[in-house]
Amino acid sequence: MYEKTQAIVLSAFKYKDNSLIVRCFTEEFAAQSYLLKGVLSSGKGKLRPALFQPLTLLEVVATHKHHEGLEYIKEARLLTVYQSLHTDIYKSAVTLFLAEVISGVCVSDHRDIELFSFIKERLLYFDRMPFSANFHLKFLLEMTRYLGFYPDTTEADLPYFNLEEGHFDSIDDRKYTISGDVLVLFTSLLAADDRDLPAIKATKVLRNRLLELLLKYYQWHFPAFKPIKSLEVLQMLF
């Protein structure tokens, strides 16, 4: 039985000579993997490989048998044509990074419409907005709202943030705390809205240190969260 759903492409890997295995986070069926047979053969079929770039927003008609194994996409169409997400070198680097992170946390097949809507709206905004080197940091923070471990800010005046406990603290654990100038950037991002992001100034060193700590925060809550392969490229750029 074929069913229609919106989907966010997370990854696509070549399978055998002319097929792809595509992993998506879908609105109705959460994390799904699809086998696209023969999609790499020129002139064959309606599906085009270009549709399956990281974080492309699609509407797909596909099998969803609700059991382990690969599903099949019959039809796919773009929900939106990105203006800059895949063509701007900086946005493209962020796109690859976020696709990996989302893939690492969106592993369940239980529907999560709120998380799907958050990711979709953030991608549409990121595509339209002028590039900000703080966007991916804010995205990681905001996504924790939907994953269940958004930082407790009730005592945000304290000098440390405990990554293990998820709250501000008066004790420096060193191994599991955010402090100093990195904490200033962290609290600024927590308080910021979209209009504020470009005005938040930080060095590459500070942003990268906070990024590393935020990924540790994710790893603490998702023990199976794998190292991000695109992290090094992102850190070199900004």
C-alpha atoms as a printed R data frame, in Angstrom:
    type eleno elety resid chain resno      x      y       z
1   ATOM     1    CA   MET     A     1  0.000  0.000   0.000
2   ATOM     2    CA   TYR     A     2  1.342  3.417  -0.971
3   ATOM     3    CA   GLU     A     3  0.913  6.384   1.376
4   ATOM     4    CA   LYS     A     4  1.719 10.078   0.956
5   ATOM     5    CA   THR     A     5  3.835 12.052   3.416
6   ATOM     6    CA   GLN     A     6  6.184 15.005   3.562
7   ATOM     7    CA   ALA     A     7  9.828 14.056   4.008
8   ATOM     8    CA   ILE     A     8 13.160 15.659   4.849
9   ATOM     9    CA   VAL     A     9 16.082 13.911   3.155
10  ATOM    10    CA   LEU     A    10 18.871 13.088   5.601
11  ATOM    11    CA   SER     A    11 21.259 11.018   3.506
12  ATOM    12    CA   ALA     A    12 21.581  9.064   0.269
13  ATOM    13    CA   PHE     A    13 24.031  6.240  -0.394
14  ATOM    14    CA   LYS     A    14 24.762  4.393  -3.596
15  ATOM    15    CA   TYR     A    15 23.559  0.791  -3.561
16  ATOM    16    CA   LYS     A    16 24.950 -1.625  -6.125
17  ATOM    17    CA   ASP     A    17 25.502 -0.054  -9.551
18  ATOM    18    CA   ASN     A    18 22.465  2.113 -10.147
19  ATOM    19    CA   SER     A    19 20.367  2.382  -6.991
20  ATOM    20    CA   LEU     A    20 20.227  4.564  -3.889
21  ATOM    21    CA   ILE     A    21 19.293  3.962  -0.282
22  ATOM    22    CA   VAL     A    22 17.779  7.188   1.010
23  ATOM    23    CA   ARG     A    23 17.167  7.940   4.674
24  ATOM    24    CA   CYS     A    24 14.422 10.462   5.472
25  ATOM    25    CA   PHE     A    25 12.662 11.958   8.448
26  ATOM    26    CA   THR     A    26  8.984 11.999   7.505
27  ATOM    27    CA   GLU     A    27  5.989 13.842   8.871
28  ATOM    28    CA   GLU     A    28  3.732 10.813   9.211
29  ATOM    29    CA   PHE     A    29  6.135  7.895   9.659
30  ATOM    30    CA   ALA     A    30  9.195  9.469  11.332
31  ATOM    31    CA   ALA     A    31 12.542  7.879  10.362
32  ATOM    32    CA   GLN     A    32 12.373  5.765   7.224
33  ATOM    33    CA   SER     A    33 14.844  4.227   4.774
34  ATOM    34    CA   TYR     A    34 13.889  3.821   1.130
35  ATOM    35    CA   LEU     A    35 15.420  1.797  -1.684
36  ATOM    36    CA   LEU     A    36 15.339  3.621  -5.019
37  ATOM    37    CA   LYS     A    37 15.982  0.915  -7.577
38  ATOM    38    CA   GLY     A    38 17.667  2.013 -10.793
39  ATOM    39    CA   VAL     A    39 17.451  5.724  -9.978
40  ATOM    40    CA   LEU     A    40 21.041  6.270 -11.152
41  ATOM    41    CA   SER     A    41 20.338  4.787 -14.582
42  ATOM    42    CA   SER     A    42 20.029  7.656 -17.049
43  ATOM    43    CA   GLY     A    43 16.598  8.102 -18.551
44  ATOM    44    CA   LYS     A    44 14.897  5.482 -16.423
45  ATOM    45    CA   GLY     A    45 11.982  6.202 -14.128
46  ATOM    46    CA   LYS     A    46 10.389  9.349 -12.748
47  ATOM    47    CA   LEU     A    47 12.695  9.790  -9.751
48  ATOM    48    CA   ARG     A    48 15.762 11.988 -10.202
49  ATOM    49    CA   PRO     A    49 18.865 11.659  -7.985
50  ATOM    50    CA   ALA     A    50 18.983 15.464  -7.582
51  ATOM    51    CA   LEU     A    51 15.806 15.267  -5.487
52  ATOM    52    CA   PHE     A    52 17.676 13.491  -2.716
53  ATOM    53    CA   GLN     A    53 20.260 16.039  -1.609
54  ATOM    54    CA   PRO     A    54 20.634 16.520   2.174
55  ATOM    55    CA   LEU     A    55 17.701 18.345   3.812
56  ATOM    56    CA   THR     A    56 15.666 18.617   0.623
57  ATOM    57    CA   LEU     A    57 11.964 18.944   1.445
58  ATOM    58    CA   LEU     A    58  9.843 16.464  -0.475
59  ATOM    59    CA   GLU     A    59  6.370 15.073  -0.749
60  ATOM    60    CA   VAL     A    60  6.677 11.344  -1.377
61  ATOM    61    CA   VAL     A    61  4.309  8.540  -2.214
62  ATOM    62    CA   ALA     A    62  5.871  5.412  -0.767
63  ATOM    63    CA   THR     A    63  5.279  2.055   0.854
64  ATOM    64    CA   HIS     A    64  5.079  2.099   4.648
65  ATOM    65    CA   LYS     A    65  4.614 -1.457   5.831
66  ATOM    66    CA   HIS     A    66  5.567 -0.628   9.425
67  ATOM    67    CA   HIS     A    67  8.162 -3.334   9.823
68  ATOM    68    CA   GLU     A    68 11.926 -3.464   9.720
69  ATOM    69    CA   GLY     A    69 13.492 -3.207   6.296
70  ATOM    70    CA   LEU     A    70 13.606 -0.884   3.329
71  ATOM    71    CA   GLU     A    71 10.543  0.838   1.915
72  ATOM    72    CA   TYR     A    72 10.047  2.006  -1.679
73  ATOM    73    CA   ILE     A    73  9.289  5.454  -3.111
74  ATOM    74    CA   LYS     A    74  6.927  5.507  -6.073
75  ATOM    75    CA   GLU     A    75  6.740  9.282  -6.557
76  ATOM    76    CA   ALA     A    76  8.556 12.316  -5.176
77  ATOM    77    CA   ARG     A    77  8.194 16.031  -5.763
78  ATOM    78    CA   LEU     A    78  9.843 19.104  -4.291
79  ATOM    79    CA   LEU     A    79  7.856 20.930  -1.635
80  ATOM    80    CA   THR     A    80 10.036 23.984  -2.157
81  ATOM    81    CA   VAL     A    81 12.901 25.009  -4.414
82  ATOM    82    CA   TYR     A    82 15.693 26.254  -2.182
83  ATOM    83    CA   GLN     A    83 17.204 29.604  -3.102
84  ATOM    84    CA   SER     A    84 20.584 29.199  -1.403
85  ATOM    85    CA   LEU     A    85 20.742 26.144   0.876
86  ATOM    86    CA   HIS     A    86 22.605 23.962  -1.622
87  ATOM    87    CA   THR     A    87 24.450 26.690  -3.547
88  ATOM    88    CA   ASP     A    88 25.908 28.963  -0.850
89  ATOM    89    CA   ILE     A    89 29.161 27.330   0.320
90  ATOM    90    CA   TYR     A    90 28.620 28.253   3.974
91  ATOM    91    CA   LYS     A    91 24.978 27.234   4.068
92  ATOM    92    CA   SER     A    92 25.831 24.022   2.259
93  ATOM    93    CA   ALA     A    93 28.374 23.141   4.966
94  ATOM    94    CA   VAL     A    94 25.792 23.821   7.674
95  ATOM    95    CA   THR     A    95 23.245 21.753   5.742
96  ATOM    96    CA   LEU     A    96 25.527 18.697   5.683
97  ATOM    97    CA   PHE     A    97 26.260 19.131   9.381
98  ATOM    98    CA   LEU     A    98 22.619 19.482  10.413
99  ATOM    99    CA   ALA     A    99 21.609 16.511   8.269
100 ATOM   100    CA   GLU     A   100 24.075 14.361  10.211
101 ATOM   101    CA   VAL     A   101 22.882 15.641  13.579
102 ATOM   102    CA   ILE     A   102 19.209 15.168  12.723
103 ATOM   103    CA   SER     A   103 19.968 11.692  11.430
104 ATOM   104    CA   GLY     A   104 21.630 10.889  14.745
105 ATOM   105    CA   VAL     A   105 18.638 11.864  16.876
106 ATOM   106    CA   CYS     A   106 15.663 11.103  14.623
107 ATOM   107    CA   VAL     A   107 15.961  7.335  14.822
108 ATOM   108    CA   SER     A   108 12.489  6.320  15.973
109 ATOM   109    CA   ASP     A   109  9.652  5.291  13.673
110 ATOM   110    CA   HIS     A   110  7.126  6.967  15.991
111 ATOM   111    CA   ARG     A   111  5.522 10.041  14.435
112 ATOM   112    CA   ASP     A   112  6.667 13.400  15.811
113 ATOM   113    CA   ILE     A   113  4.867 16.120  13.894
114 ATOM   114    CA   GLU     A   114  6.091 18.931  16.162
115 ATOM   115    CA   LEU     A   115  9.744 18.030  15.616
116 ATOM   116    CA   PHE     A   116  9.176 17.630  11.883
117 ATOM   117    CA   SER     A   117  7.477 21.044  11.684
118 ATOM   118    CA   PHE     A   118 10.289 22.688  13.654
119 ATOM   119    CA   ILE     A   119 12.979 21.311  11.343
120 ATOM   120    CA   LYS     A   120 11.012 22.187   8.212
121 ATOM   121    CA   GLU     A   121 10.336 25.773   9.279
122 ATOM   122    CA   ARG     A   122 13.944 26.329  10.355
123 ATOM   123    CA   LEU     A   123 15.224 25.084   6.999
124 ATOM   124    CA   LEU     A   124 12.878 27.373   5.097
125 ATOM   125    CA   TYR     A   125 14.003 30.313   7.221
126 ATOM   126    CA   PHE     A   126 17.703 29.459   6.859
127 ATOM   127    CA   ASP     A   127 17.296 29.302   3.083
128 ATOM   128    CA   ARG     A   128 15.797 32.817   2.954
129 ATOM   129    CA   MET     A   129 17.907 34.595   5.575
130 ATOM   130    CA   PRO     A   130 21.364 36.127   5.070
131 ATOM   131    CA   PHE     A   131 23.962 33.687   6.352
132 ATOM   132    CA   SER     A   132 24.703 33.771  10.094
133 ATOM   133    CA   ALA     A   133 27.595 31.820  11.620
134 ATOM   134    CA   ASN     A   134 25.437 31.388  14.724
135 ATOM   135    CA   PHE     A   135 22.486 29.669  13.041
136 ATOM   136    CA   HIS     A   136 23.592 26.071  13.574
137 ATOM   137    CA   LEU     A   137 24.304 26.730  17.262
138 ATOM   138    CA   LYS     A   138 20.852 28.213  17.798
139 ATOM   139    CA   PHE     A   139 19.308 25.337  15.833
140 ATOM   140    CA   LEU     A   140 20.962 22.756  18.087
141 ATOM   141    CA   LEU     A   141 19.729 24.559  21.184
142 ATOM   142    CA   GLU     A   142 16.171 24.970  19.932
143 ATOM   143    CA   MET     A   143 15.872 21.376  18.737
144 ATOM   144    CA   THR     A   144 16.440 20.176  22.304
145 ATOM   145    CA   ARG     A   145 12.979 21.583  23.142
146 ATOM   146    CA   TYR     A   146 11.463 18.851  20.984
147 ATOM   147    CA   LEU     A   147 13.890 16.161  22.096
148 ATOM   148    CA   GLY     A   148 13.170 16.677  25.782
149 ATOM   149    CA   PHE     A   149 16.362 18.193  27.177
150 ATOM   150    CA   TYR     A   150 16.164 21.949  26.629
151 ATOM   151    CA   PRO     A   151 18.453 23.737  29.122
152 ATOM   152    CA   ASP     A   152 16.841 24.751  32.412
153 ATOM   153    CA   THR     A   153 17.342 28.526  32.536
154 ATOM   154    CA   THR     A   154 15.737 29.245  35.912
155 ATOM   155    CA   GLU     A   155 19.135 30.107  37.438
156 ATOM   156    CA   ALA     A   156 20.868 31.503  34.384
157 ATOM   157    CA   ASP     A   157 22.823 33.990  36.521
158 ATOM   158    CA   LEU     A   158 25.015 31.191  37.927
159 ATOM   159    CA   PRO     A   159 28.567 30.972  36.511
160 ATOM   160    CA   TYR     A   160 28.452 27.446  35.045
161 ATOM   161    CA   PHE     A   161 26.189 25.259  32.963
162 ATOM   162    CA   ASN     A   162 26.235 21.564  33.842
163 ATOM   163    CA   LEU     A   163 25.925 19.522  30.638
164 ATOM   164    CA   GLU     A   164 25.171 16.316  32.501
165 ATOM   165    CA   GLU     A   165 22.305 17.781  34.526
166 ATOM   166    CA   GLY     A   166 21.092 20.321  31.957
167 ATOM   167    CA   HIS     A   167 20.986 23.321  34.283
168 ATOM   168    CA   PHE     A   168 23.080 26.253  35.481
169 ATOM   169    CA   ASP     A   169 25.252 25.563  38.508
170 ATOM   170    CA   SER     A   170 27.554 27.183  41.052
171 ATOM   171    CA   ILE     A   171 30.009 24.262  40.866
172 ATOM   172    CA   ASP     A   172 32.584 23.808  38.116
173 ATOM   173    CA   ASP     A   173 32.752 20.149  37.146
174 ATOM   174    CA   ARG     A   174 35.277 21.082  34.405
175 ATOM   175    CA   LYS     A   175 34.643 17.962  32.360
176 ATOM   176    CA   TYR     A   176 30.913 18.589  32.014
177 ATOM   177    CA   THR     A   177 30.499 22.359  32.300
178 ATOM   178    CA   ILE     A   178 30.254 25.419  30.086
179 ATOM   179    CA   SER     A   179 31.910 28.475  31.605
180 ATOM   180    CA   GLY     A   180 33.647 31.778  30.910
181 ATOM   181    CA   ASP     A   181 33.318 33.412  27.494
182 ATOM   182    CA   VAL     A   182 31.767 30.253  26.064
183 ATOM   183    CA   LEU     A   183 28.997 30.531  28.668
184 ATOM   184    CA   VAL     A   184 28.395 34.156  27.646
185 ATOM   185    CA   LEU     A   185 27.868 33.019  24.054
186 ATOM   186    CA   PHE     A   186 25.690 30.134  25.247
187 ATOM   187    CA   THR     A   187 23.365 32.362  27.299
188 ATOM   188    CA   SER     A   188 23.226 34.966  24.512
189 ATOM   189    CA   LEU     A   189 22.034 32.312  22.066
190 ATOM   190    CA   LEU     A   190 19.470 30.983  24.531
191 ATOM   191    CA   ALA     A   191 17.966 34.459  24.852
192 ATOM   192    CA   ALA     A   192 18.212 35.379  21.168
193 ATOM   193    CA   ASP     A   193 15.505 35.313  18.542
194 ATOM   194    CA   ASP     A   194 16.095 35.251  14.788
195 ATOM   195    CA   ARG     A   195 16.611 39.000  14.549
196 ATOM   196    CA   ASP     A   196 19.314 38.913  17.230
197 ATOM   197    CA   LEU     A   197 21.534 36.215  15.724
198 ATOM   198    CA   PRO     A   198 23.598 38.407  13.354
199 ATOM   199    CA   ALA     A   199 24.373 40.809  16.211
200 ATOM   200    CA   ILE     A   200 25.877 38.124  18.463
201 ATOM   201    CA   LYS     A   201 29.618 38.474  17.991
202 ATOM   202    CA   ALA     A   202 31.985 35.602  18.709
203 ATOM   203    CA   THR     A   203 35.349 34.378  17.522
204 ATOM   204    CA   LYS     A   204 35.714 31.170  15.537
205 ATOM   205    CA   VAL     A   205 37.432 29.606  18.570
206 ATOM   206    CA   LEU     A   206 34.497 30.418  20.863
207 ATOM   207    CA   ARG     A   207 31.879 29.153  18.413
208 ATOM   208    CA   ASN     A   208 33.759 25.940  17.800
209 ATOM   209    CA   ARG     A   209 34.271 25.306  21.508
210 ATOM   210    CA   LEU     A   210 30.568 25.827  22.179
211 ATOM   211    CA   LEU     A   211 29.704 23.581  19.246
212 ATOM   212    CA   GLU     A   212 31.869 20.787  20.670
213 ATOM   213    CA   LEU     A   213 30.176 21.136  24.063
214 ATOM   214    CA   LEU     A   214 26.688 21.144  22.549
215 ATOM   215    CA   LEU     A   215 27.506 17.929  20.703
216 ATOM   216    CA   LYS     A   216 28.640 16.431  24.020
217 ATOM   217    CA   TYR     A   217 25.288 17.549  25.435
218 ATOM   218    CA   TYR     A   218 23.548 15.623  22.654
219 ATOM   219    CA   GLN     A   219 25.777 12.599  23.188
220 ATOM   220    CA   TRP     A   220 24.897 12.574  26.861
221 ATOM   221    CA   HIS     A   221 21.211 12.199  26.006
222 ATOM   222    CA   PHE     A   222 21.732  9.981  22.949
223 ATOM   223    CA   PRO     A   223 24.468  7.454  23.858
224 ATOM   224    CA   ALA     A   224 24.353  6.014  20.325
225 ATOM   225    CA   PHE     A   225 24.946  9.470  18.799
226 ATOM   226    CA   LYS     A   226 27.888  9.035  16.432
227 ATOM   227    CA   PRO     A   227 30.747 11.491  15.783
228 ATOM   228    CA   ILE     A   228 29.814 14.044  13.122
229 ATOM   229    CA   LYS     A   229 31.938 13.523  10.018
230 ATOM   230    CA   SER     A   230 31.281 17.007   8.610
231 ATOM   231    CA   LEU     A   231 32.255 18.778  11.853
232 ATOM   232    CA   GLU     A   232 35.859 19.429  10.804
233 ATOM   233    CA   VAL     A   233 34.820 21.182   7.585
234 ATOM   234    CA   LEU     A   234 32.328 23.338   9.472
235 ATOM   235    CA   GLN     A   235 34.940 24.348  12.041
236 ATOM   236    CA   MET     A   236 37.439 25.310   9.352
237 ATOM   237    CA   LEU     A   237 34.946 27.612   7.636
238 ATOM   238    CA   PHE     A   238 33.670 29.496  10.679
